[in-house]
Amino acid sequence: MKFKNDHAKKNEFTPLEIIQEMEKRRDMMMIDVREPVEVKICHIENARHIPMGEIPAKIDELPKDKDLVVFCHMGVRSKQVMNYLRKNGFTRVYNLKGGIDRWSVEVDSKVQRYR
């Protein structure tokens, strides 16, 4: 993210940081890398769902000219996806710290929490 030009230094952003940035601009894409069964439980509106295992096959569908915010349940799988995308030429990809679980706590309590 272009947060005060510190995007090269920071790999993760909290849900509150992400939502503040989303209010300012539209050139961001949220990517949900959870499994379909998890997405049925809850989701973030307008996020694109690409399960982690499908990322390599769909990498060419992802824009390199947008900030990509990758998330999963708690932030572990999405961090792996972020690292994979960075190794494959994506410079504007970030992890949602704490995943959709933290999003539910900090941003939108209507997003159901699960274990």
mmCIF file with all atom_site columns, C-alpha atoms in Angstrom:
data_model
loop_
_atom_site.group_PDB
_atom_site.id
_atom_site.type_symbol
_atom_site.label_atom_id
_atom_site.label_alt_id
_atom_site.label_comp_id
_atom_site.label_asym_id
_atom_site.label_entity_id
_atom_site.label_seq_id
_atom_site.pdbx_PDB_ins_code
_atom_site.Cartn_x
_atom_site.Cartn_y
_atom_site.Cartn_z
_atom_site.occupancy
_atom_site.B_iso_or_equiv
_atom_site.pdbx_formal_charge
_atom_site.auth_seq_id
_atom_site.auth_comp_id
_atom_site.auth_asym_id
_atom_site.auth_atom_id
_atom_site.pdbx_PDB_model_num
ATOM 1   C CA . MET A 1 1   ? 0.000   0.000   0.000   1.00 0.00 ? 1   MET A CA 1
ATOM 2   C CA . LYS A 1 2   ? 1.179   3.462   -0.572  1.00 0.00 ? 2   LYS A CA 1
ATOM 3   C CA . PHE A 1 3   ? 0.900   4.390   3.087   1.00 0.00 ? 3   PHE A CA 1
ATOM 4   C CA . LYS A 1 4   ? 3.175   7.424   3.366   1.00 0.00 ? 4   LYS A CA 1
ATOM 5   C CA . ASN A 1 5   ? 5.636   5.729   0.997   1.00 0.00 ? 5   ASN A CA 1
ATOM 6   C CA . ASP A 1 6   ? 6.467   3.011   3.518   1.00 0.00 ? 6   ASP A CA 1
ATOM 7   C CA . HIS A 1 7   ? 5.107   0.200   1.337   1.00 0.00 ? 7   HIS A CA 1
ATOM 8   C CA . ALA A 1 8   ? 8.603   -1.152  0.682   1.00 0.00 ? 8   ALA A CA 1
ATOM 9   C CA . LYS A 1 9   ? 9.198   -1.556  4.409   1.00 0.00 ? 9   LYS A CA 1
ATOM 10  C CA . LYS A 1 10  ? 5.882   -2.914  5.599   1.00 0.00 ? 10  LYS A CA 1
ATOM 11  C CA . ASN A 1 11  ? 4.343   -6.220  4.515   1.00 0.00 ? 11  ASN A CA 1
ATOM 12  C CA . GLU A 1 12  ? 1.278   -6.340  6.749   1.00 0.00 ? 12  GLU A CA 1
ATOM 13  C CA . PHE A 1 13  ? -1.466  -3.922  7.644   1.00 0.00 ? 13  PHE A CA 1
ATOM 14  C CA . THR A 1 14  ? -4.190  -4.149  10.258  1.00 0.00 ? 14  THR A CA 1
ATOM 15  C CA . PRO A 1 15  ? -7.847  -4.141  9.260   1.00 0.00 ? 15  PRO A CA 1
ATOM 16  C CA . LEU A 1 16  ? -8.210  -0.567  10.532  1.00 0.00 ? 16  LEU A CA 1
ATOM 17  C CA . GLU A 1 17  ? -5.276  0.602   8.402   1.00 0.00 ? 17  GLU A CA 1
ATOM 18  C CA . ILE A 1 18  ? -6.758  -1.137  5.356   1.00 0.00 ? 18  ILE A CA 1
ATOM 19  C CA . ILE A 1 19  ? -10.254 0.286   5.835   1.00 0.00 ? 19  ILE A CA 1
ATOM 20  C CA . GLN A 1 20  ? -8.874  3.811   6.248   1.00 0.00 ? 20  GLN A CA 1
ATOM 21  C CA . GLU A 1 21  ? -6.961  3.451   3.009   1.00 0.00 ? 21  GLU A CA 1
ATOM 22  C CA . MET A 1 22  ? -9.980  1.964   1.194   1.00 0.00 ? 22  MET A CA 1
ATOM 23  C CA . GLU A 1 23  ? -12.010 5.040   2.104   1.00 0.00 ? 23  GLU A CA 1
ATOM 24  C CA . LYS A 1 24  ? -9.477  7.258   0.310   1.00 0.00 ? 24  LYS A CA 1
ATOM 25  C CA . ARG A 1 25  ? -9.024  5.362   -2.942  1.00 0.00 ? 25  ARG A CA 1
ATOM 26  C CA . ARG A 1 26  ? -10.268 2.609   -5.214  1.00 0.00 ? 26  ARG A CA 1
ATOM 27  C CA . ASP A 1 27  ? -7.065  1.051   -6.601  1.00 0.00 ? 27  ASP A CA 1
ATOM 28  C CA . MET A 1 28  ? -7.027  -1.807  -4.097  1.00 0.00 ? 28  MET A CA 1
ATOM 29  C CA . MET A 1 29  ? -8.109  -5.415  -4.441  1.00 0.00 ? 29  MET A CA 1
ATOM 30  C CA . MET A 1 30  ? -8.864  -7.729  -1.529  1.00 0.00 ? 30  MET A CA 1
ATOM 31  C CA . ILE A 1 31  ? -8.049  -11.378 -2.230  1.00 0.00 ? 31  ILE A CA 1
ATOM 32  C CA . ASP A 1 32  ? -9.539  -14.090 -0.022  1.00 0.00 ? 32  ASP A CA 1
ATOM 33  C CA . VAL A 1 33  ? -7.350  -17.216 -0.139  1.00 0.00 ? 33  VAL A CA 1
ATOM 34  C CA . ARG A 1 34  ? -9.520  -19.322 2.192   1.00 0.00 ? 34  ARG A CA 1
ATOM 35  C CA . GLU A 1 35  ? -11.245 -22.530 1.153   1.00 0.00 ? 35  GLU A CA 1
ATOM 36  C CA . PRO A 1 36  ? -14.815 -22.405 -0.252  1.00 0.00 ? 36  PRO A CA 1
ATOM 37  C CA . VAL A 1 37  ? -16.268 -23.918 2.942   1.00 0.00 ? 37  VAL A CA 1
ATOM 38  C CA . GLU A 1 38  ? -14.792 -21.002 4.925   1.00 0.00 ? 38  GLU A CA 1
ATOM 39  C CA . VAL A 1 39  ? -16.166 -18.408 2.508   1.00 0.00 ? 39  VAL A CA 1
ATOM 40  C CA . LYS A 1 40  ? -19.653 -19.884 3.015   1.00 0.00 ? 40  LYS A CA 1
ATOM 41  C CA . ILE A 1 41  ? -19.360 -19.035 6.725   1.00 0.00 ? 41  ILE A CA 1
ATOM 42  C CA . CYS A 1 42  ? -18.374 -15.411 6.166   1.00 0.00 ? 42  CYS A CA 1
ATOM 43  C CA . HIS A 1 43  ? -16.745 -13.096 3.667   1.00 0.00 ? 43  HIS A CA 1
ATOM 44  C CA . ILE A 1 44  ? -15.653 -9.527  3.075   1.00 0.00 ? 44  ILE A CA 1
ATOM 45  C CA . GLU A 1 45  ? -17.836 -7.786  0.537   1.00 0.00 ? 45  GLU A CA 1
ATOM 46  C CA . ASN A 1 46  ? -16.216 -7.228  -2.874  1.00 0.00 ? 46  ASN A CA 1
ATOM 47  C CA . ALA A 1 47  ? -13.210 -9.439  -2.066  1.00 0.00 ? 47  ALA A CA 1
ATOM 48  C CA . ARG A 1 48  ? -12.110 -11.772 -4.833  1.00 0.00 ? 48  ARG A CA 1
ATOM 49  C CA . HIS A 1 49  ? -12.018 -15.407 -3.750  1.00 0.00 ? 49  HIS A CA 1
ATOM 50  C CA . ILE A 1 50  ? -9.067  -17.466 -5.007  1.00 0.00 ? 50  ILE A CA 1
ATOM 51  C CA . PRO A 1 51  ? -8.246  -20.442 -2.757  1.00 0.00 ? 51  PRO A CA 1
ATOM 52  C CA . MET A 1 52  ? -4.573  -20.620 -1.822  1.00 0.00 ? 52  MET A CA 1
ATOM 53  C CA . GLY A 1 53  ? -4.004  -23.751 -3.902  1.00 0.00 ? 53  GLY A CA 1
ATOM 54  C CA . GLU A 1 54  ? -5.323  -22.034 -7.036  1.00 0.00 ? 54  GLU A CA 1
ATOM 55  C CA . ILE A 1 55  ? -3.085  -18.954 -6.837  1.00 0.00 ? 55  ILE A CA 1
ATOM 56  C CA . PRO A 1 56  ? -0.314  -20.368 -9.104  1.00 0.00 ? 56  PRO A CA 1
ATOM 57  C CA . ALA A 1 57  ? -2.823  -21.214 -11.847 1.00 0.00 ? 57  ALA A CA 1
ATOM 58  C CA . LYS A 1 58  ? -4.556  -17.829 -11.610 1.00 0.00 ? 58  LYS A CA 1
ATOM 59  C CA . ILE A 1 59  ? -1.513  -15.602 -11.047 1.00 0.00 ? 59  ILE A CA 1
ATOM 60  C CA . ASP A 1 60  ? -1.826  -14.094 -14.544 1.00 0.00 ? 60  ASP A CA 1
ATOM 61  C CA . GLU A 1 61  ? -5.341  -12.870 -13.677 1.00 0.00 ? 61  GLU A CA 1
ATOM 62  C CA . LEU A 1 62  ? -4.033  -10.657 -10.871 1.00 0.00 ? 62  LEU A CA 1
ATOM 63  C CA . PRO A 1 63  ? -3.202  -7.019  -11.628 1.00 0.00 ? 63  PRO A CA 1
ATOM 64  C CA . LYS A 1 64  ? 0.295   -5.763  -10.879 1.00 0.00 ? 64  LYS A CA 1
ATOM 65  C CA . ASP A 1 65  ? -0.855  -2.134  -11.021 1.00 0.00 ? 65  ASP A CA 1
ATOM 66  C CA . LYS A 1 66  ? -3.083  -2.333  -7.931  1.00 0.00 ? 66  LYS A CA 1
ATOM 67  C CA . ASP A 1 67  ? -2.425  -2.860  -4.257  1.00 0.00 ? 67  ASP A CA 1
ATOM 68  C CA . LEU A 1 68  ? -3.404  -6.442  -3.462  1.00 0.00 ? 68  LEU A CA 1
ATOM 69  C CA . VAL A 1 69  ? -4.440  -7.184  0.117   1.00 0.00 ? 69  VAL A CA 1
ATOM 70  C CA . VAL A 1 70  ? -4.373  -10.919 0.714   1.00 0.00 ? 70  VAL A CA 1
ATOM 71  C CA . PHE A 1 71  ? -6.273  -12.457 3.615   1.00 0.00 ? 71  PHE A CA 1
ATOM 72  C CA . CYS A 1 72  ? -7.294  -15.779 5.103   1.00 0.00 ? 72  CYS A CA 1
ATOM 73  C CA . HIS A 1 73  ? -8.770  -16.776 8.474   1.00 0.00 ? 73  HIS A CA 1
ATOM 74  C CA . MET A 1 74  ? -5.956  -15.674 10.808  1.00 0.00 ? 74  MET A CA 1
ATOM 75  C CA . GLY A 1 75  ? -3.274  -14.348 8.437   1.00 0.00 ? 75  GLY A CA 1
ATOM 76  C CA . VAL A 1 76  ? -0.917  -17.335 8.152   1.00 0.00 ? 76  VAL A CA 1
ATOM 77  C CA . ARG A 1 77  ? -1.885  -18.699 4.725   1.00 0.00 ? 77  ARG A CA 1
ATOM 78  C CA . SER A 1 78  ? -2.250  -15.219 3.293   1.00 0.00 ? 78  SER A CA 1
ATOM 79  C CA . LYS A 1 79  ? 1.264   -14.348 4.419   1.00 0.00 ? 79  LYS A CA 1
ATOM 80  C CA . GLN A 1 80  ? 2.533   -17.367 2.464   1.00 0.00 ? 80  GLN A CA 1
ATOM 81  C CA . VAL A 1 81  ? 0.560   -16.249 -0.588  1.00 0.00 ? 81  VAL A CA 1
ATOM 82  C CA . MET A 1 82  ? 1.926   -12.706 -0.224  1.00 0.00 ? 82  MET A CA 1
ATOM 83  C CA . ASN A 1 83  ? 5.489   -14.072 -0.166  1.00 0.00 ? 83  ASN A CA 1
ATOM 84  C CA . TYR A 1 84  ? 4.767   -16.266 -3.204  1.00 0.00 ? 84  TYR A CA 1
ATOM 85  C CA . LEU A 1 85  ? 3.344   -13.337 -5.175  1.00 0.00 ? 85  LEU A CA 1
ATOM 86  C CA . ARG A 1 86  ? 6.294   -11.119 -4.258  1.00 0.00 ? 86  ARG A CA 1
ATOM 87  C CA . LYS A 1 87  ? 8.700   -13.810 -5.477  1.00 0.00 ? 87  LYS A CA 1
ATOM 88  C CA . ASN A 1 88  ? 6.748   -13.777 -8.737  1.00 0.00 ? 88  ASN A CA 1
ATOM 89  C CA . GLY A 1 89  ? 7.074   -10.068 -9.473  1.00 0.00 ? 89  GLY A CA 1
ATOM 90  C CA . PHE A 1 90  ? 4.256   -8.484  -7.475  1.00 0.00 ? 90  PHE A CA 1
ATOM 91  C CA . THR A 1 91  ? 5.567   -5.468  -5.570  1.00 0.00 ? 91  THR A CA 1
ATOM 92  C CA . ARG A 1 92  ? 2.235   -4.117  -4.332  1.00 0.00 ? 92  ARG A CA 1
ATOM 93  C CA . VAL A 1 93  ? 0.950   -7.092  -2.328  1.00 0.00 ? 93  VAL A CA 1
ATOM 94  C CA . TYR A 1 94  ? 0.279   -7.047  1.407   1.00 0.00 ? 94  TYR A CA 1
ATOM 95  C CA . ASN A 1 95  ? -1.057  -9.318  4.129   1.00 0.00 ? 95  ASN A CA 1
ATOM 96  C CA . LEU A 1 96  ? -4.111  -8.489  6.226   1.00 0.00 ? 96  LEU A CA 1
ATOM 97  C CA . LYS A 1 97  ? -2.710  -8.905  9.728   1.00 0.00 ? 97  LYS A CA 1
ATOM 98  C CA . GLY A 1 98  ? -4.956  -11.183 11.772  1.00 0.00 ? 98  GLY A CA 1
ATOM 99  C CA . GLY A 1 99  ? -7.046  -12.162 8.749   1.00 0.00 ? 99  GLY A CA 1
ATOM 100 C CA . ILE A 1 100 ? -10.824 -12.066 8.505   1.00 0.00 ? 100 ILE A CA 1
ATOM 101 C CA . ASP A 1 101 ? -11.027 -12.928 12.204  1.00 0.00 ? 101 ASP A CA 1
ATOM 102 C CA . ARG A 1 102 ? -9.390  -9.634  13.179  1.00 0.00 ? 102 ARG A CA 1
ATOM 103 C CA . TRP A 1 103 ? -11.453 -7.844  10.499  1.00 0.00 ? 103 TRP A CA 1
ATOM 104 C CA . SER A 1 104 ? -14.589 -9.057  12.300  1.00 0.00 ? 104 SER A CA 1
ATOM 105 C CA . VAL A 1 105 ? -13.342 -7.681  15.624  1.00 0.00 ? 105 VAL A CA 1
ATOM 106 C CA . GLU A 1 106 ? -11.999 -4.323  14.379  1.00 0.00 ? 106 GLU A CA 1
ATOM 107 C CA . VAL A 1 107 ? -14.060 -3.404  11.306  1.00 0.00 ? 107 VAL A CA 1
ATOM 108 C CA . ASP A 1 108 ? -17.271 -5.351  10.786  1.00 0.00 ? 108 ASP A CA 1
ATOM 109 C CA . SER A 1 109 ? -18.852 -7.337  13.618  1.00 0.00 ? 109 SER A CA 1
ATOM 110 C CA . LYS A 1 110 ? -21.431 -8.719  11.136  1.00 0.00 ? 110 LYS A CA 1
ATOM 111 C CA . VAL A 1 111 ? -18.642 -10.873 9.678   1.00 0.00 ? 111 VAL A CA 1
ATOM 112 C CA . GLN A 1 112 ? -19.105 -14.127 11.568  1.00 0.00 ? 112 GLN A CA 1
ATOM 113 C CA . ARG A 1 113 ? -16.134 -15.457 13.517  1.00 0.00 ? 113 ARG A CA 1
ATOM 114 C CA . TYR A 1 114 ? -15.335 -19.170 13.423  1.00 0.00 ? 114 TYR A CA 1
ATOM 115 C CA . ARG A 1 115 ? -12.703 -21.669 14.546  1.00 0.00 ? 115 ARG A CA 1
#
